[in-house]
Short mmCIF file of C-alpha atoms in Angstrom, two decimals:
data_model
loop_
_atom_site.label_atom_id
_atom_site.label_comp_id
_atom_site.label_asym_id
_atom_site.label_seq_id
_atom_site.Cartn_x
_atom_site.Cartn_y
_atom_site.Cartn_z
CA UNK K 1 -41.80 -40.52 59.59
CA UNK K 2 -39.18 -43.44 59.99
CA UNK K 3 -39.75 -44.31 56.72
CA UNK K 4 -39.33 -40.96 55.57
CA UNK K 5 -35.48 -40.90 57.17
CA UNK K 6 -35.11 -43.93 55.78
CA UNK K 7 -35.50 -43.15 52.37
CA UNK K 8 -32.87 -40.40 52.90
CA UNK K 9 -30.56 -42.10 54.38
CA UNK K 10 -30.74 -44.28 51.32
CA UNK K 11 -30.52 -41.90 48.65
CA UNK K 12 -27.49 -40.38 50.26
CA UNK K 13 -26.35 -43.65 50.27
CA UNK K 14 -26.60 -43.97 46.69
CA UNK K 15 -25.05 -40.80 45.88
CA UNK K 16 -22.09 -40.63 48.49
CA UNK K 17 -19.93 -42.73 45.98
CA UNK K 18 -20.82 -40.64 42.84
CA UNK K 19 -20.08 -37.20 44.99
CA UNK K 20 -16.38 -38.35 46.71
CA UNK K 21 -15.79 -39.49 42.97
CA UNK K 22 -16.12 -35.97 41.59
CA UNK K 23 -14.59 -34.80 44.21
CA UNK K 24 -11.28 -36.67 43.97
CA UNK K 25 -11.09 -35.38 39.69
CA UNK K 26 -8.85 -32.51 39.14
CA UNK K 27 -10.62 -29.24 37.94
CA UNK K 28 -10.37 -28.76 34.42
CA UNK K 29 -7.62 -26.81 32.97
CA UNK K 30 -7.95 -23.58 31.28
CA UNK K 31 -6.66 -23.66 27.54
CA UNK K 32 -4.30 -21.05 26.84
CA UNK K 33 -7.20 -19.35 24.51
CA UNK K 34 -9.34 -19.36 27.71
CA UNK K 35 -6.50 -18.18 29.97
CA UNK K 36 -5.87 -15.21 27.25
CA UNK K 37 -9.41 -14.36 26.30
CA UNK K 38 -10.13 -13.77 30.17
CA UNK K 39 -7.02 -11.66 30.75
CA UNK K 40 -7.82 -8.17 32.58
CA UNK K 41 -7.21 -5.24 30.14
CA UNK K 42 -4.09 -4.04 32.27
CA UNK K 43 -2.93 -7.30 31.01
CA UNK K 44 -2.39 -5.43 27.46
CA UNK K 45 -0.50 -3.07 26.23
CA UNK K 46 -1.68 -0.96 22.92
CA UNK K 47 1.37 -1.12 19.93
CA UNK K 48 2.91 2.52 19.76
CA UNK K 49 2.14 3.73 16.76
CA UNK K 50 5.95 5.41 16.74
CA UNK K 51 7.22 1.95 16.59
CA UNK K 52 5.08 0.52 14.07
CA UNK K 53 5.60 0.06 10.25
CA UNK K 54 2.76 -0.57 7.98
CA UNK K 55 3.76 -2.72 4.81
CA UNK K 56 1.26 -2.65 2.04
CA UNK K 57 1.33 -5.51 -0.17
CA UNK K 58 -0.99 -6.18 -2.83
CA UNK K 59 -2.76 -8.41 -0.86
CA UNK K 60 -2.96 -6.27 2.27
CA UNK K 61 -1.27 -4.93 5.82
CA UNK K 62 1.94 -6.62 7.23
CA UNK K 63 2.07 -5.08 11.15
CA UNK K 64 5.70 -5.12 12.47
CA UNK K 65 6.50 -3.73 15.16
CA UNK K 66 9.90 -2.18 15.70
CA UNK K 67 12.75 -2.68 18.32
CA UNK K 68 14.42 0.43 19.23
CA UNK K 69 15.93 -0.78 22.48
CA UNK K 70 18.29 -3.21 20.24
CA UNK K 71 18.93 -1.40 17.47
CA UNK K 72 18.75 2.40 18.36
CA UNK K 73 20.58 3.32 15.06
CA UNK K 74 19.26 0.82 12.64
CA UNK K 75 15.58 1.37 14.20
CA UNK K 76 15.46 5.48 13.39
CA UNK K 77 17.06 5.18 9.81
CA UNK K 78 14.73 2.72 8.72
CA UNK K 79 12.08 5.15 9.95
CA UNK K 80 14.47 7.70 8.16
CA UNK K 81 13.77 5.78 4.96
CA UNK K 82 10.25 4.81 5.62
CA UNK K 83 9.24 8.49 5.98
CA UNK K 84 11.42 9.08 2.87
CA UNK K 85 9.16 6.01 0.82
CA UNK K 86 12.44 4.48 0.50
CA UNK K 87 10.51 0.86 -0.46
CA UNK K 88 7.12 2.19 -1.96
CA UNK K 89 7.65 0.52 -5.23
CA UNK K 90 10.26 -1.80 -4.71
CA UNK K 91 10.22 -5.48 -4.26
CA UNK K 92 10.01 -9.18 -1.93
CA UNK K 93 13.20 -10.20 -3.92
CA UNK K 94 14.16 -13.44 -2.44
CA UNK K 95 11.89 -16.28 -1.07
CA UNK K 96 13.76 -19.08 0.24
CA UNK K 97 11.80 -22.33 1.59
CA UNK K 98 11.91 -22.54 5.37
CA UNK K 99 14.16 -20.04 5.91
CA UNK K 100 13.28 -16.23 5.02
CA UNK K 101 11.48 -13.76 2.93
CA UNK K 102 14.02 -10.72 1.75
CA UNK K 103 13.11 -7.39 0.73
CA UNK K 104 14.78 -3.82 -0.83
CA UNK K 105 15.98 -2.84 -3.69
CA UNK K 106 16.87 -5.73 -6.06
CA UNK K 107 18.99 -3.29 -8.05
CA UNK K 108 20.74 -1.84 -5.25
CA UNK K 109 24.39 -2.98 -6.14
CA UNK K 110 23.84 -1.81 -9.48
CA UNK K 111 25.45 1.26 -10.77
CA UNK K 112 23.17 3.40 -12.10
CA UNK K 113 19.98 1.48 -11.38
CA UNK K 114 19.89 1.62 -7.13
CA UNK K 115 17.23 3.73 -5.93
CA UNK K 116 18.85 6.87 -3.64
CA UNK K 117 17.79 7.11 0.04
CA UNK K 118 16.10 9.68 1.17
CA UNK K 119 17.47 12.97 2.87
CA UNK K 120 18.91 12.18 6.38
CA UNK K 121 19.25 8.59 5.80
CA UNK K 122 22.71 7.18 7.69
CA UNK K 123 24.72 5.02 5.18
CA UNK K 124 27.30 3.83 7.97
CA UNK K 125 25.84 1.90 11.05
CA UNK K 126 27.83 0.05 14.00
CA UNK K 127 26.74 -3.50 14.46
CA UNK K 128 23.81 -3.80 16.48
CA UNK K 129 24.41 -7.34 17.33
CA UNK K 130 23.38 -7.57 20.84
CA UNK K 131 22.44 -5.29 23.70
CA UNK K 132 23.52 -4.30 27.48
CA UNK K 133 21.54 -6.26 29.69
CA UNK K 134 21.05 -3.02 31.88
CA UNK K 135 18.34 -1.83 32.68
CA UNK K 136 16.37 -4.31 30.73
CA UNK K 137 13.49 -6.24 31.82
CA UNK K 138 13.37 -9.81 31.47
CA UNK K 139 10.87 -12.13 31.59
CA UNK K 140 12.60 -15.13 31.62
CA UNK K 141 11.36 -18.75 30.70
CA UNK K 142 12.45 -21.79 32.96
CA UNK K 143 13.05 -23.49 30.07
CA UNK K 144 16.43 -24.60 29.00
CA UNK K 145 17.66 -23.87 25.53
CA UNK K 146 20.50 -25.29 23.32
CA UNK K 147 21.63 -21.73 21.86
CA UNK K 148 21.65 -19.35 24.73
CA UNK K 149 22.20 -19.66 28.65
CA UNK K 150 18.80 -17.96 28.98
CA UNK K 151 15.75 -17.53 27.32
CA UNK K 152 12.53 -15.05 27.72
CA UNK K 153 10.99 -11.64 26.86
CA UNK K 154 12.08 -8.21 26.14
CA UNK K 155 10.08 -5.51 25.55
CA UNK K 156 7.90 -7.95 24.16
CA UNK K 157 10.32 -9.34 22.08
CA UNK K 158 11.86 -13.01 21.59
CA UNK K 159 15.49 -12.86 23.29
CA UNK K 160 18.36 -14.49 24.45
CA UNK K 161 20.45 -13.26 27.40
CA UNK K 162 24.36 -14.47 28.88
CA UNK K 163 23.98 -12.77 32.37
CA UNK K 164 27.88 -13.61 32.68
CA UNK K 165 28.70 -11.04 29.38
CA UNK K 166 25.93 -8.62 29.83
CA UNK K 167 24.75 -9.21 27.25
CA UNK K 168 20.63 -9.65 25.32
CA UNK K 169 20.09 -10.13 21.82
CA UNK K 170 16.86 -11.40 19.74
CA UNK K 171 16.26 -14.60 18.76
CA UNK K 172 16.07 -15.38 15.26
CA UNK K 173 11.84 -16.63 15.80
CA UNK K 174 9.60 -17.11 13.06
CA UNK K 175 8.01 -13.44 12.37
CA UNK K 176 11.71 -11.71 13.35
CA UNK K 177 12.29 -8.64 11.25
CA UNK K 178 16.25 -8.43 10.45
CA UNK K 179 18.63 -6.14 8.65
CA UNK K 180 20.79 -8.04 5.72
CA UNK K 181 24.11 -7.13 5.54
CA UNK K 182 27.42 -7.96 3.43
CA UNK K 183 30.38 -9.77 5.80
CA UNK K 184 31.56 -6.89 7.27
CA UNK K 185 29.66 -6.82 10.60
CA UNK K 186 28.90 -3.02 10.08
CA UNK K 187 27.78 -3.29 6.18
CA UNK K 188 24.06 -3.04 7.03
CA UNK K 189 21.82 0.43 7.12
CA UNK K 190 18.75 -1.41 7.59
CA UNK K 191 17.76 -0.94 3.75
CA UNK K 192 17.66 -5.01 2.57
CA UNK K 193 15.65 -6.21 5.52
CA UNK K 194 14.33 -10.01 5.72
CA UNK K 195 11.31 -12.02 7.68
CA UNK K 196 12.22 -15.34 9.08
CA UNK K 197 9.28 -17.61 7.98
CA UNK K 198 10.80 -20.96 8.32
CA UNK K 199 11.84 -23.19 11.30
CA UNK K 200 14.13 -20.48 14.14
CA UNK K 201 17.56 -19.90 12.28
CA UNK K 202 19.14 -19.78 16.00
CA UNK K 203 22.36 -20.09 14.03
CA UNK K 204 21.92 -16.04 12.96
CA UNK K 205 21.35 -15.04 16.65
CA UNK K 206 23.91 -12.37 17.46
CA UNK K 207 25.37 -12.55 14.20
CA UNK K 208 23.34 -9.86 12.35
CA UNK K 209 21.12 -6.65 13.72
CA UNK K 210 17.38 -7.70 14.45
CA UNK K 211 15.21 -4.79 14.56
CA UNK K 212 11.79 -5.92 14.87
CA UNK K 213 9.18 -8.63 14.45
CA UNK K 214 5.78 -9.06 12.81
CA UNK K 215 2.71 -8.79 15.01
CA UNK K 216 0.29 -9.16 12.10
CA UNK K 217 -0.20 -10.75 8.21
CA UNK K 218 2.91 -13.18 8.46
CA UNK K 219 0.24 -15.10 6.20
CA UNK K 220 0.92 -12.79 3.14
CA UNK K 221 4.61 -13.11 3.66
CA UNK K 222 4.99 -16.76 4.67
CA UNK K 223 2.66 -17.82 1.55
CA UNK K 224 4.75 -16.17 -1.31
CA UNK K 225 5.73 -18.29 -3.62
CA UNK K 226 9.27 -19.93 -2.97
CA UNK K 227 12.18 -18.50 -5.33
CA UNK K 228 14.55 -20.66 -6.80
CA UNK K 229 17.81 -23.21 -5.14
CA UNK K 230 19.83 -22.21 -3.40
CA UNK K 231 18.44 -19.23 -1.98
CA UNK K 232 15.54 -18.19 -3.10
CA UNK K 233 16.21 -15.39 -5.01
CA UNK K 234 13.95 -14.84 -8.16
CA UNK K 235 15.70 -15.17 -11.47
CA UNK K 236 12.91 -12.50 -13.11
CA UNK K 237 12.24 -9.03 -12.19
CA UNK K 238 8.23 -10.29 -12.73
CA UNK K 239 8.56 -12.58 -10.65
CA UNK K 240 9.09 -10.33 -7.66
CA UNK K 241 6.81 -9.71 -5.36
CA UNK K 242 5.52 -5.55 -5.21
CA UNK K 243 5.87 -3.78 -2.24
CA UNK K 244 3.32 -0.59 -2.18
CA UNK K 245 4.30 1.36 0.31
CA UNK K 246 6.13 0.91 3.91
CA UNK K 247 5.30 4.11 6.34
CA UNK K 248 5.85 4.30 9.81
CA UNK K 249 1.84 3.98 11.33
CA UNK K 250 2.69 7.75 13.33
CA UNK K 251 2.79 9.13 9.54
CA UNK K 252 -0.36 7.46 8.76
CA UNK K 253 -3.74 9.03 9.37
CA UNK K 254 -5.22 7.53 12.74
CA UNK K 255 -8.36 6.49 10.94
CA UNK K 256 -6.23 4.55 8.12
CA UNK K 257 -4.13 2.91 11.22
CA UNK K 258 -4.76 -0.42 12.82
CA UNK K 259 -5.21 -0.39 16.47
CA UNK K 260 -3.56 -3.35 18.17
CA UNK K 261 -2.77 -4.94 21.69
CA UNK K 262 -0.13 -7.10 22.68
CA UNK K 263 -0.53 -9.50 25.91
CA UNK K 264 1.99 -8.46 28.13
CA UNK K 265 4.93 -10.58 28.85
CA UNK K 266 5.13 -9.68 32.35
CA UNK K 267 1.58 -10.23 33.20
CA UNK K 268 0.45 -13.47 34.72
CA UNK K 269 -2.17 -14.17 32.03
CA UNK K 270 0.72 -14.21 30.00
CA UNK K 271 2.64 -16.92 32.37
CA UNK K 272 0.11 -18.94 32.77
CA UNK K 273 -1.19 -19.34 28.79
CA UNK K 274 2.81 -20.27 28.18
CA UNK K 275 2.15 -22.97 31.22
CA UNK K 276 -0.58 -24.58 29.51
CA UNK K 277 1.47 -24.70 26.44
CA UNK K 278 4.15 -26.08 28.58
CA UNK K 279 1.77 -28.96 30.12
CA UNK K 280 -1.01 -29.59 27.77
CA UNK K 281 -3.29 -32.05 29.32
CA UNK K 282 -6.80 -32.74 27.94
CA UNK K 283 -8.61 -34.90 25.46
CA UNK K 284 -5.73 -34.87 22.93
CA UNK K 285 -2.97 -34.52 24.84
CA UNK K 286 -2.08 -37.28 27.41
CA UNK K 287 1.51 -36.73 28.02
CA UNK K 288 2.46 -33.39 29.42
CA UNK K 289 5.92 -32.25 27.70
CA UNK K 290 7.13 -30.44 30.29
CA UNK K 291 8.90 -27.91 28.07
CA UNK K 292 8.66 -25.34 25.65
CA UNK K 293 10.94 -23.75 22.89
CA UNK K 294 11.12 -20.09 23.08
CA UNK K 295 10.13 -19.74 19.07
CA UNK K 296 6.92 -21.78 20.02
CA UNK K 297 5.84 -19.27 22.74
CA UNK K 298 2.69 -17.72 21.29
CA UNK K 299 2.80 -13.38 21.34
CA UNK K 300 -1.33 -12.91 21.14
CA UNK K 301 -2.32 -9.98 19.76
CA UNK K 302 -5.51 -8.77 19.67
CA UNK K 303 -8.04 -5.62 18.28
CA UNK K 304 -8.71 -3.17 21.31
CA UNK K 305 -12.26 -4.40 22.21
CA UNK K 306 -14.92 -1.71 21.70
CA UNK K 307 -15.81 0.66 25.11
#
């Protein structure tokens, strides 16, 4: 029997150093993949099909999803002019390295050669520069950023926000959907519209009307081939880039649409995936940064999983 006990006693022995070792390491930290793919389905939200613009290229869907609580006015005549086909046919005009895609009608200042708008369409808009900060959610980052007193989330969307002025704008991110315009601040209708796919052009924040972002297939846009110096617009009609259609994804028939969820900004798996961004610590990454940029703050969106 004694020897029994003793055998025990040294076996725990043995292992008592190996057991308070484990016990003094950290637990592992969730990636933000693993923090996402576990987050509860109230966590989601599904993309509103009234907000949502298909773009058809030749080599499939572009998803963007629009921004109404910017750009009220530039927001329903571009779904004026989608419903109209306003860009079914036209072209990706202008493809400038590391700084955006452009799209419309390449003959558009052309007498005799622009393409009309449809019925209803607006051809004066205000500036929709920025927005009230009233009545707006924001999920704001505790990050610090050189362009803007404050950075976060609005309706799901990249933004900036001076509580001193009021005042909430989008942030020029790569994926933001934006309305060109001549210098007068009120020369855009939203009919020449343009896809940052470069490094953030924070320079343009507040300076022109954003009215959207993509939430899927900045691949086919970011891939097109570059146009030429200065800025990017192609020399050759051939070498344009066909648009097929752009319709608003209410207009399209639900079995043609593509159902999509967006991770919540205000939700803590949401938080916490942008923590582990923040703080990356694991095989790779030894240093913990201790920041992140707004533009680098992942959106995930995801296919509604099957009931």
């Amino acid at each position: 029997m004694r020897r029994g006990l003793l055998a025990v006693a040294l076996a725990l022995a043995v292992a008592a150093p190996a057991l308070a070792q484990d016990a003094q390491q950290p637990p592992k930290r969730k990636s933000a993949k693993e923090i996402i793919d576990a987050a509860p389905a109230s966590a989601w939200r599904d993309l509103d099909p009234a907000n949502t613009l298909y773009m058809e290229l030749p080599a499939g869907r572009v998803i963007i999803e629009l921004a109404p609580g910017f750009a009220p006015e530039h927001v329903a005549n571009i779904k004026t002019m989608a419903k109209g086909g306003f860009w079914d046919g036209l072209t990706i005009y202008r493809s400038q390295d590391n700084f955006v895609v452009q799209f419309g009608d390449a003959e558009g200042e052309e007498a005799g050669k622009a393409k009309p708008y449809p019925t209803g369409t607006r051809t004066r808009l205000p500036a929709e520069f920025t927005r009230s900060t009233e009545g707006a959610r924001f999920d704001k980052l505790p990050d610090i950023d050189g362009w803007a007193p404050q950075v976060g989330f609005i309706d799901g969307m990249p933004a900036a926000r001076d509580p001193k002025a009021g005042k909430a704008w989008i942030t020029h991110c790569y994926g933001v959907l934006g309305a060109g315009r001549n210098n007068a601040p009120d020369s855009s209708i939203g009919a020449e519209l343009y896809v940052v796919i470069g490094q953030a052009p924070r320079a343009l924040d507040h300076q022109l009307s954003v009215v959207g972002r993509v939430v899927k297939g900045m691949d086919l846009l970011s891939t097109i081939p570059r146009g030429p110096e200065p800025m990017g617009f192609y020399q050759k009609p051939e070498q344009r880039a066909p648009i097929r259609a752009i319709r608003l994804a209410s207009e399209v028939p639900a079995a043609e649409r593509t159902p999509l969820q967006l991770l919540r900004t205000d939700s803590q798996a949401f938080i916490d995936a942008t923590e582990a961004r923040r703080n990356r610590v694991d095989d790779f990454y030894t240093v913990p940064a201790g920041h992140i940029d707004l533009c680098n703050v992942a959106l995930p969106v995801r296919s509604p999983p099957a009931k």
